Structures are given as structure tokens and as C-alpha cells.
Amino acid sequence: MNTYEAAVDRYFAAWNAPDEASLAAAVAAAWTEEGSYTDPLAQATGHPELTAAIRAAQEQFPGCTFRLTGAVDGHHDIARFSWQLVVAADGSAPAAGSDVLTLADDGRIASVKGFLDRVPGA
């Protein structure tokens, strides 16, 4: 596994964390202390805000899991990938998008810019 894939694995571990303690640990492992996340619906900076934003998404979509679709592509300190939000009960994917990560020197995420390709109700 390369650096880009490892960063994306940690990213999904945060989005799919099953409880508060796991979520806090996963956010700290994935993002730098001042790391950020921005998409059309959310903006968060720092571990407390990132944790709150992820928890809000989990509460909005209970029983769903974020999954990588395709390969992770990267160069220099940038990685890009696509994802789907999959409903465990029926396997449908009501949301999908693509994200671009900028990595810090320690391999953790410095920033995420997210793009929503499909959202429920749109």
C-alpha cells in the first residue's frame, strides 16, 4: 500500500467509525491538528469540528458506509479518489462524490476538497 492509499484508508476509517471514541481516534490518525474538510454542504477545521461534521453525516445517514470506488490516484502531496455512500440494508448508493486530499509531511491529511456527484433528493 502506498502513502496515498494509506491516507485514504485512514480517511474512510474516520467516516465509518462506529462510536465516539473510535471516531476521535480515527480523525486524529487521519488529519493533522489543523486539518480541514470542505464540500458544498460542510466546512470543518481541526479535530473537534471534523469529528462533529462526520458524526452529523453518520446521524443523517444511519446504516450507511462510505466506500472507495476505483483506485486512488496521487502525485506529490495530492491524492484524488471517488466514493459512494452505501446503504447496508439494500446495497443502494444514494450519494457519491470525489475528493482531493492534500497531505502533510507526516502523511496525514492537511486538507480535503470534496465534490458531490450524486446526493439524495437531487
Short mmCIF file of C-alpha atoms in Angstrom, two decimals:
data_model
loop_
_atom_site.label_atom_id
_atom_site.label_comp_id
_atom_site.label_asym_id
_atom_site.label_seq_id
_atom_site.Cartn_x
_atom_site.Cartn_y
_atom_site.Cartn_z
CA MET A 1 0.00 0.00 0.00
CA ASN A 2 1.39 3.39 -0.94
CA THR A 3 1.19 6.65 1.04
CA TYR A 4 -1.88 7.87 -0.86
CA GLU A 5 -3.81 4.64 -0.33
CA ALA A 6 -2.87 4.60 3.36
CA ALA A 7 -4.15 8.17 3.81
CA VAL A 8 -7.43 7.31 2.08
CA ASP A 9 -7.82 4.17 4.24
CA ARG A 10 -7.45 6.33 7.37
CA TYR A 11 -9.92 8.82 5.90
CA PHE A 12 -12.58 6.12 5.41
CA ALA A 13 -11.84 4.70 8.87
CA ALA A 14 -12.90 8.08 10.27
CA TRP A 15 -16.06 8.36 8.16
CA ASN A 16 -17.06 4.80 9.08
CA ALA A 17 -16.06 4.85 12.77
CA PRO A 18 -18.70 3.01 14.83
CA ASP A 19 -18.61 5.08 18.03
CA GLU A 20 -17.37 8.35 19.54
CA ALA A 21 -14.06 7.01 20.86
CA SER A 22 -13.24 5.30 17.57
CA LEU A 23 -14.22 8.42 15.63
CA ALA A 24 -11.99 10.72 17.70
CA ALA A 25 -9.04 8.33 17.35
CA ALA A 26 -9.63 7.89 13.61
CA VAL A 27 -9.83 11.66 12.99
CA ALA A 28 -6.57 12.17 14.90
CA ALA A 29 -4.91 9.41 12.87
CA ALA A 30 -6.20 10.74 9.54
CA TRP A 31 -5.90 14.54 9.85
CA THR A 32 -3.32 16.94 11.19
CA GLU A 33 -4.45 19.01 14.18
CA GLU A 34 -5.39 21.92 11.91
CA GLY A 35 -6.58 19.72 9.05
CA SER A 36 -9.68 20.77 7.15
CA TYR A 37 -12.59 19.39 5.16
CA THR A 38 -14.69 21.38 2.68
CA ASP A 39 -17.52 20.24 0.43
CA PRO A 40 -20.66 22.02 -0.83
CA LEU A 41 -22.55 21.12 2.38
CA ALA A 42 -19.92 21.29 5.12
CA GLN A 43 -16.76 23.01 6.22
CA ALA A 44 -14.69 21.97 9.23
CA THR A 45 -11.20 22.73 10.56
CA GLY A 46 -9.45 20.97 13.43
CA HIS A 47 -10.20 17.67 15.11
CA PRO A 48 -13.28 18.79 17.11
CA GLU A 49 -15.02 20.30 14.06
CA LEU A 50 -14.06 17.36 11.83
CA THR A 51 -15.40 14.91 14.39
CA ALA A 52 -18.66 16.85 14.66
CA ALA A 53 -19.09 17.06 10.86
CA ILE A 54 -18.52 13.34 10.42
CA ARG A 55 -20.85 12.48 13.31
CA ALA A 56 -23.55 14.69 11.74
CA ALA A 57 -23.22 12.84 8.42
CA GLN A 58 -23.41 9.48 10.21
CA GLU A 59 -26.57 10.59 12.02
CA GLN A 60 -28.11 11.85 8.78
CA PHE A 61 -27.41 8.52 7.04
CA PRO A 62 -27.71 5.74 9.64
CA GLY A 63 -26.89 2.26 8.42
CA CYS A 64 -24.67 3.59 5.63
CA THR A 65 -20.99 3.13 4.91
CA PHE A 66 -18.62 5.25 2.83
CA ARG A 67 -16.73 3.10 0.32
CA LEU A 68 -13.95 3.75 -2.16
CA THR A 69 -14.88 3.33 -5.82
CA GLY A 70 -11.99 2.80 -8.19
CA ALA A 71 -8.35 3.46 -7.49
CA VAL A 72 -6.61 6.16 -5.52
CA ASP A 73 -4.51 8.42 -7.74
CA GLY A 74 -1.76 10.64 -6.38
CA HIS A 75 1.32 12.69 -7.04
CA HIS A 76 3.49 14.91 -4.88
CA ASP A 77 1.37 15.70 -1.81
CA ILE A 78 -2.03 15.34 -3.54
CA ALA A 79 -4.39 12.37 -3.86
CA ARG A 80 -7.78 12.02 -5.50
CA PHE A 81 -10.40 9.30 -5.32
CA SER A 82 -14.11 8.65 -5.68
CA TRP A 83 -16.52 7.21 -3.16
CA GLN A 84 -20.10 6.07 -2.63
CA LEU A 85 -22.33 6.12 0.42
CA VAL A 86 -23.77 2.59 0.53
CA VAL A 87 -26.92 1.55 2.41
CA ALA A 88 -26.20 -1.70 4.28
CA ALA A 89 -29.81 -2.90 4.08
CA ASP A 90 -30.11 -2.98 0.29
CA GLY A 91 -26.72 -2.08 -1.22
CA SER A 92 -28.04 1.08 -2.88
CA ALA A 93 -25.77 4.11 -3.08
CA PRO A 94 -27.81 7.32 -2.67
CA ALA A 95 -24.73 9.56 -2.61
CA ALA A 96 -21.41 9.62 -4.41
CA GLY A 97 -18.56 12.01 -4.91
CA SER A 98 -14.91 12.65 -5.49
CA ASP A 99 -12.40 14.08 -3.04
CA VAL A 100 -8.96 15.62 -3.35
CA LEU A 101 -6.59 15.38 -0.37
CA THR A 102 -3.50 17.39 0.36
CA LEU A 103 -1.11 15.51 2.63
CA ALA A 104 1.17 16.92 5.29
CA ASP A 105 4.77 15.76 5.63
CA ASP A 106 3.75 13.12 8.19
CA GLY A 107 1.30 11.52 5.72
CA ARG A 108 -1.82 12.78 7.48
CA ILE A 109 -4.40 14.91 5.73
CA ALA A 110 -3.86 18.67 5.72
CA SER A 111 -6.99 19.40 3.68
CA VAL A 112 -9.83 17.75 1.80
CA LYS A 113 -11.81 19.33 -1.00
CA GLY A 114 -14.93 17.30 -1.66
CA PHE A 115 -17.22 17.26 -4.68
CA LEU A 116 -20.69 15.72 -4.60
CA ASP A 117 -21.58 13.87 -7.79
CA ARG A 118 -24.89 12.46 -6.52
CA VAL A 119 -26.93 13.43 -3.45
CA PRO A 120 -30.26 12.09 -2.16
CA GLY A 121 -33.24 14.02 -3.45
CA ALA A 122 -31.27 15.90 -6.10
#
